[in-house]
GROMACS .gro file of C-alpha atoms in nm:
model
  245
    1MET     CA    1   5.588   3.608   1.612
    2ARG     CA    2   5.609   3.604   1.988
    3ALA     CA    3   5.345   3.653   2.256
    4ASP     CA    4   5.314   3.591   2.627
    5PRO     CA    5   5.210   3.227   2.689
    6ALA     CA    6   4.924   3.347   2.911
    7VAL     CA    7   4.800   3.569   2.629
    8GLN     CA    8   4.822   3.277   2.389
    9ARG     CA    9   4.610   3.067   2.623
   10LYS     CA   10   4.351   3.345   2.622
   11LEU     CA   11   4.315   3.279   2.251
   12LEU     CA   12   4.130   2.960   2.344
   13GLU     CA   13   3.861   3.168   2.515
   14LEU     CA   14   3.834   3.389   2.209
   15ALA     CA   15   3.815   3.083   1.984
   16ASP     CA   16   3.534   2.940   2.196
   17VAL     CA   17   3.343   3.266   2.166
   18ASP     CA   18   3.396   3.281   1.790
   19THR     CA   19   3.292   2.916   1.753
   20GLU     CA   20   2.971   2.995   1.937
   21LEU     CA   21   2.910   3.301   1.717
   22THR     CA   22   2.966   3.087   1.407
   23ARG     CA   23   2.726   2.826   1.540
   24ILE     CA   24   2.464   3.094   1.604
   25ASP     CA   25   2.503   3.230   1.251
   26HIS     CA   26   2.479   2.879   1.104
   27ARG     CA   27   2.172   2.806   1.313
   28ARG     CA   28   2.010   3.128   1.195
   29ARG     CA   29   2.070   3.041   0.829
   30THR     CA   30   1.978   2.672   0.848
   31MET     CA   31   1.701   2.654   1.107
   32PRO     CA   32   1.440   2.395   0.998
   33GLU     CA   33   1.167   2.654   1.045
   34LEU     CA   34   1.293   2.835   0.733
   35ALA     CA   35   1.245   2.528   0.514
   36GLU     CA   36   0.910   2.463   0.679
   37ILE     CA   37   0.797   2.821   0.609
   38THR     CA   38   0.896   2.787   0.243
   39GLU     CA   39   0.693   2.468   0.218
   40ARG     CA   40   0.400   2.623   0.405
   41GLU     CA   41   0.406   2.928   0.176
   42HIS     CA   42   0.392   2.699  -0.127
   43THR     CA   43   0.097   2.510   0.022
   44ASN     CA   44  -0.070   2.837   0.111
   45ARG     CA   45  -0.041   2.961  -0.248
   46GLU     CA   46  -0.187   2.635  -0.378
   47LYS     CA   47  -0.483   2.655  -0.139
   48ARG     CA   48  -0.542   3.021  -0.222
   49ASP     CA   49  -0.530   2.949  -0.596
   50LYS     CA   50  -0.774   2.664  -0.547
   51LEU     CA   51  -1.014   2.892  -0.359
   52VAL     CA   52  -0.989   3.159  -0.629
   53ALA     CA   53  -1.062   2.896  -0.895
   54VAL     CA   54  -1.375   2.758  -0.727
   55GLU     CA   55  -1.497   3.108  -0.636
   56THR     CA   56  -1.456   3.206  -1.002
   57THR     CA   57  -1.655   2.902  -1.107
   58LEU     CA   58  -1.923   2.989  -0.853
   59GLY     CA   59  -1.937   3.346  -0.983
   60ASP     CA   60  -1.981   3.219  -1.338
   61LEU     CA   61  -2.261   2.987  -1.227
   62ASN     CA   62  -2.432   3.270  -1.037
   63ARG     CA   63  -2.424   3.489  -1.346
   64ASP     CA   64  -2.556   3.204  -1.562
   65ALA     CA   65  -2.837   3.137  -1.312
   66THR     CA   66  -2.930   3.506  -1.299
   67ARG     CA   67  -2.937   3.525  -1.678
   68GLN     CA   68  -3.147   3.208  -1.691
   69GLU     CA   69  -3.394   3.344  -1.433
   70THR     CA   70  -3.421   3.671  -1.627
   71GLU     CA   71  -3.498   3.482  -1.946
   72ILE     CA   72  -3.759   3.268  -1.767
   73GLU     CA   73  -3.924   3.582  -1.634
   74ALA     CA   74  -3.929   3.730  -1.986
   75VAL     CA   75  -4.095   3.413  -2.120
   76ARG     CA   76  -4.352   3.418  -1.840
   77ALA     CA   77  -4.429   3.786  -1.903
   78ARG     CA   78  -4.478   3.717  -2.273
   79GLU     CA   79  -4.699   3.421  -2.184
   80GLU     CA   80  -4.912   3.634  -1.949
   81LYS     CA   81  -4.946   3.902  -2.218
   82ASP     CA   82  -5.064   3.647  -2.477
   83LYS     CA   83  -5.310   3.493  -2.231
   84ALA     CA   84  -5.448   3.838  -2.154
   85LEU     CA   85  -5.497   3.908  -2.526
   86LEU     CA   86  -5.684   3.580  -2.571
   87LYS     CA   87  -5.893   3.640  -2.265
   88GLY     CA   88  -5.984   3.993  -2.380
   89GLY     CA   89  -6.141   3.858  -2.699
   90ASN     CA   90  -6.039   4.159  -2.902
   91VAL     CA   91  -5.826   3.969  -3.157
   92ALA     CA   92  -5.904   3.823  -3.494
   93GLN     CA   93  -5.951   3.450  -3.538
   94ARG     CA   94  -5.628   3.418  -3.733
   95GLN     CA   95  -5.440   3.604  -3.457
   96VAL     CA   96  -5.595   3.368  -3.202
   97ALA     CA   97  -5.434   3.072  -3.375
   98ASP     CA   98  -5.101   3.252  -3.383
   99LEU     CA   99  -5.126   3.334  -3.013
  100GLU     CA  100  -5.215   2.978  -2.921
  101HIS     CA  101  -4.919   2.850  -3.121
  102GLU     CA  102  -4.691   3.104  -2.954
  103LEU     CA  103  -4.822   2.997  -2.610
  104GLU     CA  104  -4.734   2.636  -2.685
  105THR     CA  105  -4.386   2.745  -2.792
  106LEU     CA  106  -4.345   2.960  -2.480
  107THR     CA  107  -4.453   2.672  -2.257
  108ARG     CA  108  -4.192   2.442  -2.409
  109ARG     CA  109  -3.930   2.716  -2.389
  110GLN     CA  110  -4.008   2.785  -2.024
  111ALA     CA  111  -3.986   2.413  -1.938
  112ALA     CA  112  -3.647   2.386  -2.109
  113LEU     CA  113  -3.518   2.698  -1.935
  114GLU     CA  114  -3.638   2.573  -1.596
  115ASP     CA  115  -3.469   2.238  -1.653
  116ASP     CA  116  -3.145   2.419  -1.738
  117LEU     CA  117  -3.185   2.638  -1.431
  118LEU     CA  118  -3.236   2.335  -1.208
  119GLU     CA  119  -2.915   2.183  -1.343
  120LEU     CA  120  -2.733   2.512  -1.280
  121MET     CA  121  -2.864   2.526  -0.925
  122GLU     CA  122  -2.745   2.170  -0.858
  123ARG     CA  123  -2.402   2.252  -0.999
  124ARG     CA  124  -2.392   2.574  -0.796
  125GLU     CA  125  -2.476   2.386  -0.475
  126ALA     CA  126  -2.188   2.146  -0.538
  127VAL     CA  127  -1.947   2.431  -0.611
  128GLU     CA  128  -2.063   2.618  -0.299
  129MET     CA  129  -1.958   2.311  -0.099
  130ASP     CA  130  -1.623   2.318  -0.280
  131VAL     CA  131  -1.582   2.685  -0.185
  132SER     CA  132  -1.657   2.612   0.180
  133HIS     CA  133  -1.408   2.324   0.181
  134ALA     CA  134  -1.143   2.535   0.007
  135LYS     CA  135  -1.187   2.811   0.268
  136VAL     CA  136  -1.141   2.561   0.551
  137GLU     CA  137  -0.824   2.428   0.387
  138LEU     CA  138  -0.689   2.781   0.333
  139ASP     CA  139  -0.761   2.877   0.694
  140ALA     CA  140  -0.572   2.568   0.809
  141ALA     CA  141  -0.282   2.652   0.575
  142ASP     CA  142  -0.277   3.013   0.702
  143GLU     CA  143  -0.264   2.895   1.062
  144ALA     CA  144   0.012   2.642   0.989
  145LEU     CA  145   0.217   2.914   0.817
  146ALA     CA  146   0.160   3.159   1.101
  147ASP     CA  147   0.263   2.895   1.354
  148ALA     CA  148   0.587   2.823   1.167
  149GLN     CA  149   0.658   3.197   1.144
  150ARG     CA  150   0.598   3.238   1.518
  151ARG     CA  151   0.841   2.957   1.594
  152ARG     CA  152   1.098   3.105   1.355
  153ASP     CA  153   1.069   3.445   1.522
  154GLN     CA  154   1.106   3.288   1.866
  155VAL     CA  155   1.425   3.110   1.761
  156LEU     CA  156   1.558   3.428   1.600
  157ASP     CA  157   1.493   3.620   1.920
  158GLU     CA  158   1.675   3.357   2.124
  159LEU     CA  159   1.969   3.359   1.882
  160ALA     CA  160   1.982   3.739   1.889
  161VAL     CA  161   2.010   3.734   2.268
  162ALA     CA  162   2.283   3.468   2.258
  163GLU     CA  163   2.468   3.655   1.984
  164ALA     CA  164   2.456   3.983   2.174
  165ARG     CA  165   2.592   3.815   2.484
  166ARG     CA  166   2.879   3.641   2.301
  167THR     CA  167   2.958   3.958   2.102
  168GLU     CA  168   2.991   4.141   2.432
  169ASP     CA  169   3.222   3.866   2.560
  170ARG     CA  170   3.436   3.902   2.249
  171ALA     CA  171   3.455   4.278   2.287
  172LYS     CA  172   3.593   4.229   2.638
  173LEU     CA  173   3.855   3.977   2.526
  174VAL     CA  174   3.990   4.150   2.214
  175PRO     CA  175   4.172   4.440   2.387
  176GLY     CA  176   4.388   4.188   2.574
  177PHE     CA  177   4.569   4.074   2.259
  178PRO     CA  178   4.851   4.249   2.072
  179ASP     CA  179   4.752   4.367   1.727
  180ASP     CA  180   4.980   4.132   1.537
  181LEU     CA  181   4.858   3.823   1.724
  182LEU     CA  182   4.495   3.921   1.688
  183GLY     CA  183   4.549   3.999   1.319
  184LEU     CA  184   4.698   3.656   1.258
  185TYR     CA  185   4.421   3.488   1.453
  186ASP     CA  186   4.145   3.669   1.260
  187LYS     CA  187   4.313   3.599   0.924
  188VAL     CA  188   4.339   3.226   0.994
  189ARG     CA  189   3.984   3.215   1.132
  190LYS     CA  190   3.841   3.375   0.820
  191GLN     CA  191   4.035   3.141   0.593
  192LYS     CA  192   4.004   2.814   0.784
  193GLY     CA  193   3.716   2.866   1.028
  194THR     CA  194   3.923   2.830   1.346
  195GLY     CA  195   4.195   3.076   1.441
  196ALA     CA  196   4.345   2.902   1.743
  197ALA     CA  197   4.314   2.563   1.908
  198LEU     CA  198   4.459   2.361   2.190
  199LEU     CA  199   4.738   2.121   2.107
  200ARG     CA  200   4.630   1.815   2.302
  201ALA     CA  201   4.812   1.482   2.299
  202ARG     CA  202   5.003   1.591   1.988
  203ARG     CA  203   4.675   1.648   1.802
  204CYS     CA  204   4.553   1.983   1.662
  205GLY     CA  205   4.225   2.083   1.819
  206ALA     CA  206   4.120   2.264   1.499
  207CYS     CA  207   4.170   2.005   1.223
  208HIS     CA  208   4.210   1.709   1.464
  209MET     CA  209   4.515   1.586   1.278
  210GLU     CA  210   4.795   1.424   1.478
  211LEU     CA  211   5.123   1.603   1.421
  212ASP     CA  212   5.422   1.399   1.305
  213ARG     CA  213   5.734   1.366   1.513
  214THR     CA  214   5.922   1.629   1.318
  215ALA     CA  215   5.652   1.890   1.374
  216ILE     CA  216   5.626   1.796   1.739
  217GLY     CA  217   6.003   1.826   1.772
  218HIS     CA  218   5.999   2.179   1.628
  219ILE     CA  219   5.717   2.279   1.863
  220ARG     CA  220   5.892   2.126   2.161
  221ASP     CA  221   6.208   2.317   2.080
  222ALA     CA  222   6.025   2.648   2.030
  223ALA     CA  223   6.033   2.900   2.313
  224ALA     CA  224   5.718   2.934   2.521
  225GLU     CA  225   5.667   3.285   2.379
  226GLU     CA  226   5.693   3.160   2.020
  227VAL     CA  227   5.359   3.148   1.838
  228VAL     CA  228   5.342   2.810   1.667
  229ARG     CA  229   5.094   2.692   1.407
  230CYS     CA  230   4.952   2.366   1.278
  231GLU     CA  231   5.122   2.253   0.956
  232GLU     CA  232   4.790   2.111   0.828
  233CYS     CA  233   4.534   2.388   0.888
  234GLY     CA  234   4.744   2.687   0.992
  235ALA     CA  235   4.565   2.738   1.325
  236ILE     CA  236   4.761   2.888   1.612
  237LEU     CA  237   4.846   2.602   1.845
  238VAL     CA  238   4.820   2.680   2.215
  239ARG     CA  239   5.050   2.469   2.427
  240THR     CA  240   4.957   2.346   2.774
  241PRO     CA  241   5.062   2.047   2.986
  242GLU     CA  242   4.799   1.852   2.786
  243SER     CA  243   4.993   1.896   2.464
  244GLY     CA  244   5.204   1.583   2.515
  245LEU     CA  245   5.533   1.752   2.444
   0.00000   0.00000   0.00000
């Protein structure tokens, strides 16, 4: 393949643009904010699960306390009813004994229920503190995640601007190359990562390998219009006075 030496040198500009586009794509896929967001999302889920767990416990304790209070009220009502019957004096002597016995039982039952309720209230107070703490932790986790997402979006916006600019530069360069040269360049770039590189001091600018004397001899003997390639990586080698030929 042959191409004007000036056109071949233009390949270096295209390679620089493509290298920058590759760097932008790599940066987009490997930005540390992505890993941070994944970690923050995991932490966020843990904090949210913790909050759900303590809120569930608090709900259970609230239901238990309500049930306990209802039972205490029922015992008190029964106690008031028995006291009213005794006070009214319209019951038989045997029934009086039964009512007095029942009142003693109700008093013990009420005391036990109130002790249980007090324990429930103490447990509920502790769990309420756990809920408050879990909410604070979740709020902090939410904010940390949002901050990481904002920084990710900012980087993505910056990369999009840079990519658009370099894509425009590439679009301006591409029409200046013959189809066969551009086809070879793109093929090598897709396979090896770099389509063209400067031959500097007998070293390939793509793979950075120093060419042996035989390869250098063939390149030296090739016409200026001849498109030469690196024996190691296949990149198109652009010759300039820096090539050391």
